[in-house]
Amino acid sequence: MTEDIRKGLAGVVVDHTAVSKVNPETNSLLYRGYPVQELAANCTFEEVAYLLWHGELPTDAELAEFETLERAHRRLDPTVKDSIDALPLSAHPMDVVRTAVSVIGALDESLTTDRTWIDLDLTLERSIRLFAQLPAIVAYTQRRLRDERLVEPRDDLGYSANFLHMTFGEVPEKVVVDAFDVSMILYAEHSFNASTFAARVITSTLSDVYSAVTGAIGALKGPLHGGANEAVQHTFDEVGSADGAREWLATALAEKRKIMGFGHRVYKNGDSRVPTMKAALETLVAHYDRPEVLDLYDALETAMVESKGIKPNLDYPSGPAYNLMGFDTTMFTPLFIASRVTGWTAHVREQLASNALIRPLSAYNGPDERHLPGS
């Protein structure tokens, strides 16, 4: 019998999900049925987080209650800060964030109560706690690398304004806050991607949400997944200017280098999130008066499409956008965590609600049975 091997599980449908899908007819990414570009244009990230967890957008009263709860959980336990401070400055920010999430889980004494980790309501409470505290973790990770002190959160600010306040010590102009909010919405969820599937596999063993998110962070660190937005900025730094884009790309392709920020496993006609994020990038370019960034963006995109017919994915506009905001390049993927934790935890709860242990088979291609001499 010849097994049907699907490397990377390509084309394999392993379960149902009501959280998101890509609509092939409109090439749109849908969160709970809503096109993400519509959500980005009309909703805050808090509203989208609520939608992913509850299945419907919040009423005004529900949103107010949710915002109050989230803001109450923003401050880090001193042990979490101490755990970050104990790590070497040479540690990649992804490793720092992964460690901090694990510490938050270790501090949750309710996990010691028998089987509470599979309680859907408690899982949501823990998810909101992670959602609320990840901005402080990410912001402090960058500030620590710059030899700057922790900035405490403000409970009078929305999620994105507070995130930027904790990172830079002040609230930037509304155009920057809005662009950041858009990026958080666009990164929040993407069906059974590698990190989400890792979280679901861990959850399927009936492990807790902190373990699932820690594992998902490990998956997201890889350059073929979340690390791509960092790689895009490294590419921009290497290319330098629009004038050198075509020559750089020709050399890179001749050397068979993988050009990060282009192509996608799911989208065949271009990533539907790109136009929305590029529009946000354009507002930042105008705000900071950096037209050369957009010139390079357009030149490299044009050269890639003409050379290979491959279009950009979300990481391509988000990398330079985060750079313009002032984030260090190594912080781009941790920003992805702060957003995607909403999608991950929505999938964790969905997995728990209708669980089956995820345990695929493999096709063995090693030596036939053999025995030690004398056995």
mmCIF file of C-alpha atoms in Angstrom:
data_model
loop_
_atom_site.group_PDB
_atom_site.id
_atom_site.type_symbol
_atom_site.label_atom_id
_atom_site.label_comp_id
_atom_site.label_asym_id
_atom_site.label_seq_id
_atom_site.Cartn_x
_atom_site.Cartn_y
_atom_site.Cartn_z
ATOM 1 C CA MET A 1 0.000 0.000 0.000
ATOM 2 C CA THR A 2 1.309 3.443 -0.952
ATOM 3 C CA GLU A 3 0.474 6.149 1.573
ATOM 4 C CA ASP A 4 -0.800 9.522 0.357
ATOM 5 C CA ILE A 5 1.812 11.798 1.895
ATOM 6 C CA ARG A 6 0.864 15.494 2.148
ATOM 7 C CA LYS A 7 4.077 17.269 3.122
ATOM 8 C CA GLY A 8 3.269 20.185 5.392
ATOM 9 C CA LEU A 9 -0.332 18.883 5.533
ATOM 10 C CA ALA A 10 -0.932 20.759 2.284
ATOM 11 C CA GLY A 11 -4.557 20.456 1.266
ATOM 12 C CA VAL A 12 -5.492 18.412 4.327
ATOM 13 C CA VAL A 13 -8.702 19.506 6.081
ATOM 14 C CA VAL A 14 -8.424 18.451 9.728
ATOM 15 C CA ASP A 15 -11.409 20.113 11.431
ATOM 16 C CA HIS A 16 -14.158 22.702 11.239
ATOM 17 C CA THR A 17 -13.721 26.284 12.432
ATOM 18 C CA ALA A 18 -16.147 29.185 12.752
ATOM 19 C CA VAL A 19 -13.440 31.718 13.583
ATOM 20 C CA SER A 20 -12.212 32.734 10.127
ATOM 21 C CA LYS A 21 -11.881 31.737 6.499
ATOM 22 C CA VAL A 22 -10.599 33.052 3.196
ATOM 23 C CA ASN A 23 -13.521 33.511 0.819
ATOM 24 C CA PRO A 24 -12.133 32.416 -2.586
ATOM 25 C CA GLU A 25 -14.919 34.171 -4.468
ATOM 26 C CA THR A 26 -13.986 37.618 -3.140
ATOM 27 C CA ASN A 27 -10.414 36.779 -2.046
ATOM 28 C CA SER A 28 -11.364 38.242 1.338
ATOM 29 C CA LEU A 29 -10.263 37.135 4.778
ATOM 30 C CA LEU A 30 -13.392 36.845 6.934
ATOM 31 C CA TYR A 31 -13.446 37.070 10.736
ATOM 32 C CA ARG A 32 -16.669 35.408 11.893
ATOM 33 C CA GLY A 33 -18.067 36.256 8.454
ATOM 34 C CA TYR A 34 -16.952 39.901 8.299
ATOM 35 C CA PRO A 35 -14.340 40.955 5.692
ATOM 36 C CA VAL A 36 -11.279 42.068 7.626
ATOM 37 C CA GLN A 37 -10.890 45.229 5.546
ATOM 38 C CA GLU A 38 -14.364 46.327 6.686
ATOM 39 C CA LEU A 39 -13.480 45.635 10.309
ATOM 40 C CA ALA A 40 -10.223 47.585 9.962
ATOM 41 C CA ALA A 41 -12.079 50.544 8.493
ATOM 42 C CA ASN A 42 -14.890 50.644 11.037
ATOM 43 C CA CYS A 43 -13.872 48.925 14.276
ATOM 44 C CA THR A 44 -11.271 49.162 17.013
ATOM 45 C CA PHE A 45 -9.008 46.263 17.834
ATOM 46 C CA GLU A 46 -10.910 45.759 21.101
ATOM 47 C CA GLU A 47 -14.137 45.269 19.140
ATOM 48 C CA VAL A 48 -12.439 42.774 16.824
ATOM 49 C CA ALA A 49 -10.976 40.852 19.772
ATOM 50 C CA TYR A 50 -14.468 40.618 21.266
ATOM 51 C CA LEU A 51 -15.814 39.416 17.910
ATOM 52 C CA LEU A 52 -13.214 36.660 17.625
ATOM 53 C CA TRP A 53 -13.938 35.386 21.136
ATOM 54 C CA HIS A 54 -17.727 35.745 21.187
ATOM 55 C CA GLY A 55 -18.733 35.371 17.547
ATOM 56 C CA GLU A 56 -20.530 38.732 17.350
ATOM 57 C CA LEU A 57 -19.471 42.361 17.580
ATOM 58 C CA PRO A 58 -20.169 43.905 20.991
ATOM 59 C CA THR A 59 -22.976 46.268 21.808
ATOM 60 C CA ASP A 60 -21.936 49.582 23.338
ATOM 61 C CA ALA A 61 -22.585 48.188 26.817
ATOM 62 C CA GLU A 62 -20.684 44.975 26.134
ATOM 63 C CA LEU A 63 -17.744 46.908 24.710
ATOM 64 C CA ALA A 64 -17.609 49.236 27.709
ATOM 65 C CA GLU A 65 -17.618 46.254 30.088
ATOM 66 C CA PHE A 66 -14.918 44.491 28.067
ATOM 67 C CA GLU A 67 -12.698 47.588 27.911
ATOM 68 C CA THR A 68 -12.993 48.059 31.670
ATOM 69 C CA LEU A 69 -11.955 44.437 32.246
ATOM 70 C CA GLU A 70 -9.022 44.612 29.821
ATOM 71 C CA ARG A 71 -7.696 47.848 31.307
ATOM 72 C CA ALA A 72 -7.840 46.375 34.807
ATOM 73 C CA HIS A 73 -5.393 43.631 33.780
ATOM 74 C CA ARG A 74 -2.758 45.735 31.992
ATOM 75 C CA ARG A 75 -0.148 45.948 34.750
ATOM 76 C CA LEU A 76 2.518 43.271 34.986
ATOM 77 C CA ASP A 77 3.060 41.246 38.110
ATOM 78 C CA PRO A 78 6.524 42.191 39.490
ATOM 79 C CA THR A 79 7.605 38.574 39.027
ATOM 80 C CA VAL A 80 6.989 38.856 35.285
ATOM 81 C CA LYS A 81 9.112 41.991 35.071
ATOM 82 C CA ASP A 82 11.822 40.339 37.168
ATOM 83 C CA SER A 83 11.812 37.323 34.846
ATOM 84 C CA ILE A 84 12.348 39.612 31.863
ATOM 85 C CA ASP A 85 15.140 41.461 33.650
ATOM 86 C CA ALA A 86 16.845 38.140 34.429
ATOM 87 C CA LEU A 87 17.257 37.354 30.720
ATOM 88 C CA PRO A 88 20.363 38.479 28.811
ATOM 89 C CA LEU A 89 19.986 41.492 26.557
ATOM 90 C CA SER A 90 21.239 39.265 23.745
ATOM 91 C CA ALA A 91 18.075 37.143 23.930
ATOM 92 C CA HIS A 92 15.789 37.617 20.943
ATOM 93 C CA PRO A 93 12.627 39.530 21.905
ATOM 94 C CA MET A 94 10.549 36.549 20.798
ATOM 95 C CA ASP A 95 12.282 34.436 23.429
ATOM 96 C CA VAL A 96 11.676 37.143 26.023
ATOM 97 C CA VAL A 97 7.959 37.330 25.259
ATOM 98 C CA ARG A 98 7.634 33.543 25.175
ATOM 99 C CA THR A 99 9.259 33.325 28.610
ATOM 100 C CA ALA A 100 7.065 36.080 30.059
ATOM 101 C CA VAL A 101 3.883 34.328 28.880
ATOM 102 C CA SER A 102 5.054 31.117 30.476
ATOM 103 C CA VAL A 103 5.698 32.952 33.754
ATOM 104 C CA ILE A 104 2.192 34.465 33.679
ATOM 105 C CA GLY A 105 0.855 30.934 33.374
ATOM 106 C CA ALA A 106 3.031 29.688 36.243
ATOM 107 C CA LEU A 107 1.706 32.498 38.453
ATOM 108 C CA ASP A 108 -1.939 31.597 37.780
ATOM 109 C CA GLU A 109 -2.782 29.699 40.955
ATOM 110 C CA SER A 110 -6.191 28.734 39.613
ATOM 111 C CA LEU A 111 -4.457 26.262 37.291
ATOM 112 C CA THR A 112 -3.725 24.075 40.312
ATOM 113 C CA THR A 113 -7.443 23.437 40.734
ATOM 114 C CA ASP A 114 -8.341 20.133 39.143
ATOM 115 C CA ARG A 115 -9.362 20.488 35.480
ATOM 116 C CA THR A 116 -9.991 24.246 35.524
ATOM 117 C CA TRP A 117 -7.733 24.590 32.502
ATOM 118 C CA ILE A 118 -10.463 23.134 30.297
ATOM 119 C CA ASP A 119 -13.180 25.462 31.601
ATOM 120 C CA LEU A 120 -14.255 27.658 28.667
ATOM 121 C CA ASP A 121 -15.159 30.664 30.810
ATOM 122 C CA LEU A 122 -11.887 30.543 32.737
ATOM 123 C CA THR A 123 -10.008 30.091 29.461
ATOM 124 C CA LEU A 124 -11.604 33.303 28.197
ATOM 125 C CA GLU A 125 -10.620 35.142 31.392
ATOM 126 C CA ARG A 126 -7.041 33.975 30.958
ATOM 127 C CA SER A 127 -7.105 34.953 27.290
ATOM 128 C CA ILE A 128 -8.200 38.478 28.158
ATOM 129 C CA ARG A 129 -5.437 38.668 30.770
ATOM 130 C CA LEU A 130 -2.826 37.743 28.142
ATOM 131 C CA PHE A 131 -4.369 40.189 25.668
ATOM 132 C CA ALA A 132 -4.142 42.958 28.264
ATOM 133 C CA GLN A 133 -0.581 42.233 29.444
ATOM 134 C CA LEU A 134 1.208 41.445 26.203
ATOM 135 C CA PRO A 135 1.488 45.152 25.241
ATOM 136 C CA ALA A 136 3.355 45.822 28.499
ATOM 137 C CA ILE A 137 5.628 42.830 27.868
ATOM 138 C CA VAL A 138 6.413 43.832 24.295
ATOM 139 C CA ALA A 139 6.812 47.525 25.112
ATOM 140 C CA TYR A 140 9.130 46.842 28.049
ATOM 141 C CA THR A 141 11.185 44.407 25.981
ATOM 142 C CA GLN A 142 12.036 47.195 23.530
ATOM 143 C CA ARG A 143 12.586 49.810 26.227
ATOM 144 C CA ARG A 144 14.909 47.465 28.126
ATOM 145 C CA LEU A 145 17.040 47.003 25.015
ATOM 146 C CA ARG A 146 17.304 50.797 24.805
ATOM 147 C CA ASP A 147 18.236 51.048 28.501
ATOM 148 C CA GLU A 148 14.912 52.731 29.270
ATOM 149 C CA ARG A 149 12.640 52.147 32.251
ATOM 150 C CA LEU A 150 9.260 50.431 32.246
ATOM 151 C CA VAL A 151 6.362 52.778 31.464
ATOM 152 C CA GLU A 152 3.243 51.864 33.403
ATOM 153 C CA PRO A 153 -0.007 51.500 31.434
ATOM 154 C CA ARG A 154 -2.738 54.106 31.458
ATOM 155 C CA ASP A 155 -6.326 53.023 31.940
ATOM 156 C CA ASP A 156 -7.696 56.134 30.241
ATOM 157 C CA LEU A 157 -6.337 55.093 26.836
ATOM 158 C CA GLY A 158 -7.551 52.604 24.270
ATOM 159 C CA TYR A 159 -5.539 49.480 23.535
ATOM 160 C CA SER A 160 -3.385 50.828 20.706
ATOM 161 C CA ALA A 161 -2.800 54.289 22.210
ATOM 162 C CA ASN A 162 -1.761 52.681 25.493
ATOM 163 C CA PHE A 163 0.526 50.209 23.697
ATOM 164 C CA LEU A 164 2.364 53.033 21.950
ATOM 165 C CA HIS A 165 2.453 55.090 25.151
ATOM 166 C CA MET A 166 4.141 52.239 27.034
ATOM 167 C CA THR A 167 6.627 51.722 24.194
ATOM 168 C CA PHE A 168 7.650 55.311 23.497
ATOM 169 C CA GLY A 169 6.715 57.138 26.689
ATOM 170 C CA GLU A 170 4.112 59.293 24.992
ATOM 171 C CA VAL A 171 0.981 58.939 22.902
ATOM 172 C CA PRO A 172 1.773 59.686 19.242
ATOM 173 C CA GLU A 173 -0.462 61.490 16.771
ATOM 174 C CA LYS A 174 -3.832 59.926 15.964
ATOM 175 C CA VAL A 175 -2.656 58.927 12.487
ATOM 176 C CA VAL A 176 -0.001 56.698 14.062
ATOM 177 C CA VAL A 177 -2.408 55.185 16.596
ATOM 178 C CA ASP A 178 -4.914 54.461 13.825
ATOM 179 C CA ALA A 179 -2.302 52.814 11.596
ATOM 180 C CA PHE A 180 -1.125 50.669 14.500
ATOM 181 C CA ASP A 181 -4.706 49.660 15.314
ATOM 182 C CA VAL A 182 -5.246 48.622 11.694
ATOM 183 C CA SER A 183 -2.147 46.441 11.789
ATOM 184 C CA MET A 184 -3.350 44.728 14.971
ATOM 185 C CA ILE A 185 -6.723 43.961 13.380
ATOM 186 C CA LEU A 186 -5.154 42.581 10.203
ATOM 187 C CA TYR A 187 -2.762 40.298 12.081
ATOM 188 C CA ALA A 188 -5.328 39.026 14.601
ATOM 189 C CA GLU A 189 -6.425 35.795 12.942
ATOM 190 C CA HIS A 190 -5.790 33.596 9.915
ATOM 191 C CA SER A 191 -7.429 30.190 10.324
ATOM 192 C CA PHE A 192 -5.202 27.083 10.689
ATOM 193 C CA ASN A 193 -1.830 28.740 10.121
ATOM 194 C CA ALA A 194 1.257 27.113 11.653
ATOM 195 C CA SER A 195 1.126 28.829 15.047
ATOM 196 C CA THR A 196 -2.636 28.491 15.418
ATOM 197 C CA PHE A 197 -2.458 24.818 14.536
ATOM 198 C CA ALA A 198 0.346 24.393 17.079
ATOM 199 C CA ALA A 199 -1.916 25.972 19.715
ATOM 200 C CA ARG A 200 -4.768 23.646 18.765
ATOM 201 C CA VAL A 201 -2.526 20.568 18.897
ATOM 202 C CA ILE A 202 -1.389 21.522 22.403
ATOM 203 C CA THR A 203 -4.960 22.259 23.458
ATOM 204 C CA SER A 204 -6.116 18.906 22.090
ATOM 205 C CA THR A 205 -4.057 17.204 24.807
ATOM 206 C CA LEU A 206 -6.165 19.183 27.330
ATOM 207 C CA SER A 207 -3.231 21.355 28.284
ATOM 208 C CA ASP A 208 -3.882 24.938 29.427
ATOM 209 C CA VAL A 209 -4.162 28.121 27.368
ATOM 210 C CA TYR A 210 -0.796 29.450 28.562
ATOM 211 C CA SER A 211 0.943 26.325 27.264
ATOM 212 C CA ALA A 212 -0.913 26.644 23.966
ATOM 213 C CA VAL A 213 0.078 30.293 23.530
ATOM 214 C CA THR A 214 3.681 29.587 24.549
ATOM 215 C CA GLY A 215 3.862 26.867 21.889
ATOM 216 C CA ALA A 216 2.246 29.137 19.324
ATOM 217 C CA ILE A 217 4.872 31.808 20.014
ATOM 218 C CA GLY A 218 7.565 29.232 19.312
ATOM 219 C CA ALA A 219 5.973 28.478 15.945
ATOM 220 C CA LEU A 220 5.539 32.160 15.132
ATOM 221 C CA LYS A 221 9.230 32.855 15.700
ATOM 222 C CA GLY A 222 10.186 31.030 12.511
ATOM 223 C CA PRO A 223 11.006 33.194 9.470
ATOM 224 C CA LEU A 224 8.628 31.180 7.282
ATOM 225 C CA HIS A 225 5.766 32.347 9.511
ATOM 226 C CA GLY A 226 5.771 35.408 11.776
ATOM 227 C CA GLY A 227 9.436 36.294 11.366
ATOM 228 C CA ALA A 228 8.787 37.435 7.817
ATOM 229 C CA ASN A 229 7.945 41.029 8.765
ATOM 230 C CA GLU A 230 11.391 41.400 10.347
ATOM 231 C CA ALA A 231 12.956 39.952 7.202
ATOM 232 C CA VAL A 232 11.137 42.516 5.057
ATOM 233 C CA GLN A 233 12.726 45.388 6.964
ATOM 234 C CA HIS A 234 16.157 43.741 6.654
ATOM 235 C CA THR A 235 15.520 43.603 2.901
ATOM 236 C CA PHE A 236 14.600 47.296 2.804
ATOM 237 C CA ASP A 237 17.746 48.146 4.759
ATOM 238 C CA GLU A 238 19.848 46.050 2.373
ATOM 239 C CA VAL A 239 18.325 47.420 -0.828
ATOM 240 C CA GLY A 240 18.648 50.995 0.423
ATOM 241 C CA SER A 241 16.649 52.911 -2.175
ATOM 242 C CA ALA A 242 14.233 52.508 -5.060
ATOM 243 C CA ASP A 243 17.070 52.951 -7.572
ATOM 244 C CA GLY A 244 18.716 49.726 -6.440
ATOM 245 C CA ALA A 245 15.600 47.562 -6.223
ATOM 246 C CA ARG A 246 15.755 45.848 -9.619
ATOM 247 C CA GLU A 247 19.466 45.075 -9.441
ATOM 248 C CA TRP A 248 19.143 43.795 -5.868
ATOM 249 C CA LEU A 249 16.233 41.536 -6.774
ATOM 250 C CA ALA A 250 17.973 40.144 -9.865
ATOM 251 C CA THR A 251 20.994 39.232 -7.762
ATOM 252 C CA ALA A 252 18.876 37.744 -4.979
ATOM 253 C CA LEU A 253 16.894 35.607 -7.429
ATOM 254 C CA ALA A 254 20.076 34.459 -9.188
ATOM 255 C CA GLU A 255 21.402 33.369 -5.796
ATOM 256 C CA LYS A 256 18.088 31.550 -5.188
ATOM 257 C CA ARG A 257 17.424 33.574 -2.056
ATOM 258 C CA LYS A 258 13.906 33.486 -0.608
ATOM 259 C CA ILE A 259 12.387 36.961 -0.840
ATOM 260 C CA MET A 260 10.357 37.425 2.308
ATOM 261 C CA GLY A 261 7.116 39.387 2.242
ATOM 262 C CA PHE A 262 5.928 37.935 -1.058
ATOM 263 C CA GLY A 263 3.610 35.034 -1.806
ATOM 264 C CA HIS A 264 1.252 33.160 0.482
ATOM 265 C CA ARG A 265 0.244 29.541 0.965
ATOM 266 C CA VAL A 266 -3.467 30.426 0.960
ATOM 267 C CA TYR A 267 -3.882 33.449 -1.324
ATOM 268 C CA LYS A 268 -3.454 32.819 -5.035
ATOM 269 C CA ASN A 269 -4.550 36.264 -6.239
ATOM 270 C CA GLY A 270 -2.782 38.430 -3.694
ATOM 271 C CA ASP A 271 -3.212 38.838 0.049
ATOM 272 C CA SER A 272 -6.506 40.660 0.638
ATOM 273 C CA ARG A 273 -5.055 42.387 3.704
ATOM 274 C CA VAL A 274 -2.314 44.179 1.762
ATOM 275 C CA PRO A 275 -4.320 47.109 0.305
ATOM 276 C CA THR A 276 -5.601 48.053 3.768
ATOM 277 C CA MET A 277 -2.148 47.879 5.350
ATOM 278 C CA LYS A 278 -0.533 49.702 2.436
ATOM 279 C CA ALA A 279 -3.070 52.510 2.841
ATOM 280 C CA ALA A 280 -2.060 52.718 6.511
ATOM 281 C CA LEU A 281 1.601 52.781 5.474
ATOM 282 C CA GLU A 282 0.878 55.632 3.078
ATOM 283 C CA THR A 283 -0.633 57.694 5.906
ATOM 284 C CA LEU A 284 2.543 57.137 7.936
ATOM 285 C CA VAL A 285 4.783 58.039 4.999
ATOM 286 C CA ALA A 286 2.890 61.315 4.627
ATOM 287 C CA HIS A 287 2.897 61.947 8.381
ATOM 288 C CA TYR A 288 6.641 61.424 8.766
ATOM 289 C CA ASP A 289 7.467 62.932 5.335
ATOM 290 C CA ARG A 290 9.342 59.824 4.206
ATOM 291 C CA PRO A 291 8.378 59.420 0.527
ATOM 292 C CA GLU A 292 11.523 57.396 -0.169
ATOM 293 C CA VAL A 293 10.060 54.514 1.861
ATOM 294 C CA LEU A 294 7.048 54.243 -0.426
ATOM 295 C CA ASP A 295 9.271 54.653 -3.491
ATOM 296 C CA LEU A 296 11.324 51.636 -2.413
ATOM 297 C CA TYR A 297 8.182 49.693 -1.532
ATOM 298 C CA ASP A 298 6.666 50.270 -4.972
ATOM 299 C CA ALA A 299 9.905 49.648 -6.862
ATOM 300 C CA LEU A 300 10.609 46.311 -5.222
ATOM 301 C CA GLU A 301 6.993 45.186 -5.495
ATOM 302 C CA THR A 302 6.888 46.061 -9.199
ATOM 303 C CA ALA A 303 10.160 44.281 -9.867
ATOM 304 C CA MET A 304 9.007 41.154 -8.046
ATOM 305 C CA VAL A 305 5.656 41.004 -9.817
ATOM 306 C CA GLU A 306 7.311 41.518 -13.197
ATOM 307 C CA SER A 307 10.064 38.972 -12.513
ATOM 308 C CA LYS A 308 8.123 36.213 -10.778
ATOM 309 C CA GLY A 309 4.451 37.171 -10.851
ATOM 310 C CA ILE A 310 4.349 36.967 -7.038
ATOM 311 C CA LYS A 311 2.429 39.577 -5.053
ATOM 312 C CA PRO A 312 3.115 40.901 -1.540
ATOM 313 C CA ASN A 313 1.640 39.498 1.643
ATOM 314 C CA LEU A 314 0.733 41.382 4.826
ATOM 315 C CA ASP A 315 4.304 41.340 6.142
ATOM 316 C CA TYR A 316 5.491 43.487 3.222
ATOM 317 C CA PRO A 317 3.668 46.723 4.166
ATOM 318 C CA SER A 318 3.666 46.075 7.924
ATOM 319 C CA GLY A 319 7.459 45.900 8.205
ATOM 320 C CA PRO A 320 8.164 49.435 6.971
ATOM 321 C CA ALA A 321 5.067 50.715 8.803
ATOM 322 C CA TYR A 322 6.398 49.485 12.150
ATOM 323 C CA ASN A 323 9.798 50.906 11.299
ATOM 324 C CA LEU A 324 8.316 54.346 10.683
ATOM 325 C CA MET A 325 6.462 54.176 14.002
ATOM 326 C CA GLY A 326 9.797 53.707 15.752
ATOM 327 C CA PHE A 327 9.795 50.019 16.624
ATOM 328 C CA ASP A 328 13.082 48.140 16.490
ATOM 329 C CA THR A 329 13.114 45.512 13.756
ATOM 330 C CA THR A 330 13.430 42.640 16.236
ATOM 331 C CA MET A 331 10.172 43.788 17.825
ATOM 332 C CA PHE A 332 8.039 43.286 14.707
ATOM 333 C CA THR A 333 7.188 39.639 15.383
ATOM 334 C CA PRO A 334 6.439 40.266 19.086
ATOM 335 C CA LEU A 335 3.912 42.842 17.823
ATOM 336 C CA PHE A 336 2.419 40.007 15.778
ATOM 337 C CA ILE A 337 2.056 38.008 19.031
ATOM 338 C CA ALA A 338 0.173 40.834 20.732
ATOM 339 C CA SER A 339 -2.331 40.767 17.888
ATOM 340 C CA ARG A 340 -2.555 37.053 17.106
ATOM 341 C CA VAL A 341 -3.105 36.062 20.733
ATOM 342 C CA THR A 342 -6.755 36.909 20.081
ATOM 343 C CA GLY A 343 -7.031 34.445 17.207
ATOM 344 C CA TRP A 344 -4.972 31.787 18.973
ATOM 345 C CA THR A 345 -7.150 31.872 22.061
ATOM 346 C CA ALA A 346 -10.366 31.904 20.036
ATOM 347 C CA HIS A 347 -9.136 28.659 18.474
ATOM 348 C CA VAL A 348 -8.109 27.267 21.862
ATOM 349 C CA ARG A 349 -11.668 27.692 23.120
ATOM 350 C CA GLU A 350 -13.094 26.271 19.906
ATOM 351 C CA GLN A 351 -10.832 23.241 20.194
ATOM 352 C CA LEU A 352 -11.839 22.677 23.820
ATOM 353 C CA ALA A 353 -15.521 22.945 22.983
ATOM 354 C CA SER A 354 -15.348 20.009 20.567
ATOM 355 C CA ASN A 355 -12.085 18.313 21.344
ATOM 356 C CA ALA A 356 -10.346 15.362 19.773
ATOM 357 C CA LEU A 357 -6.687 14.578 20.343
ATOM 358 C CA ILE A 358 -4.716 15.623 17.249
ATOM 359 C CA ARG A 359 -2.445 12.701 16.512
ATOM 360 C CA PRO A 360 -1.665 12.157 12.792
ATOM 361 C CA LEU A 361 -0.015 9.061 11.383
ATOM 362 C CA SER A 362 3.326 8.865 9.627
ATOM 363 C CA ALA A 363 4.693 6.720 6.820
ATOM 364 C CA TYR A 364 7.785 4.912 8.071
ATOM 365 C CA ASN A 365 10.716 4.823 5.625
ATOM 366 C CA GLY A 366 13.534 3.639 7.899
ATOM 367 C CA PRO A 367 15.263 0.224 8.022
ATOM 368 C CA ASP A 368 13.177 -2.939 8.099
ATOM 369 C CA GLU A 369 12.967 -4.775 11.391
ATOM 370 C CA ARG A 370 16.414 -5.961 12.500
ATOM 371 C CA HIS A 371 17.967 -7.478 15.616
ATOM 372 C CA LEU A 372 21.085 -7.183 17.719
ATOM 373 C CA PRO A 373 23.636 -10.019 17.278
ATOM 374 C CA GLY A 374 22.790 -12.946 19.516
ATOM 375 C CA SER A 375 19.212 -11.798 20.168
#
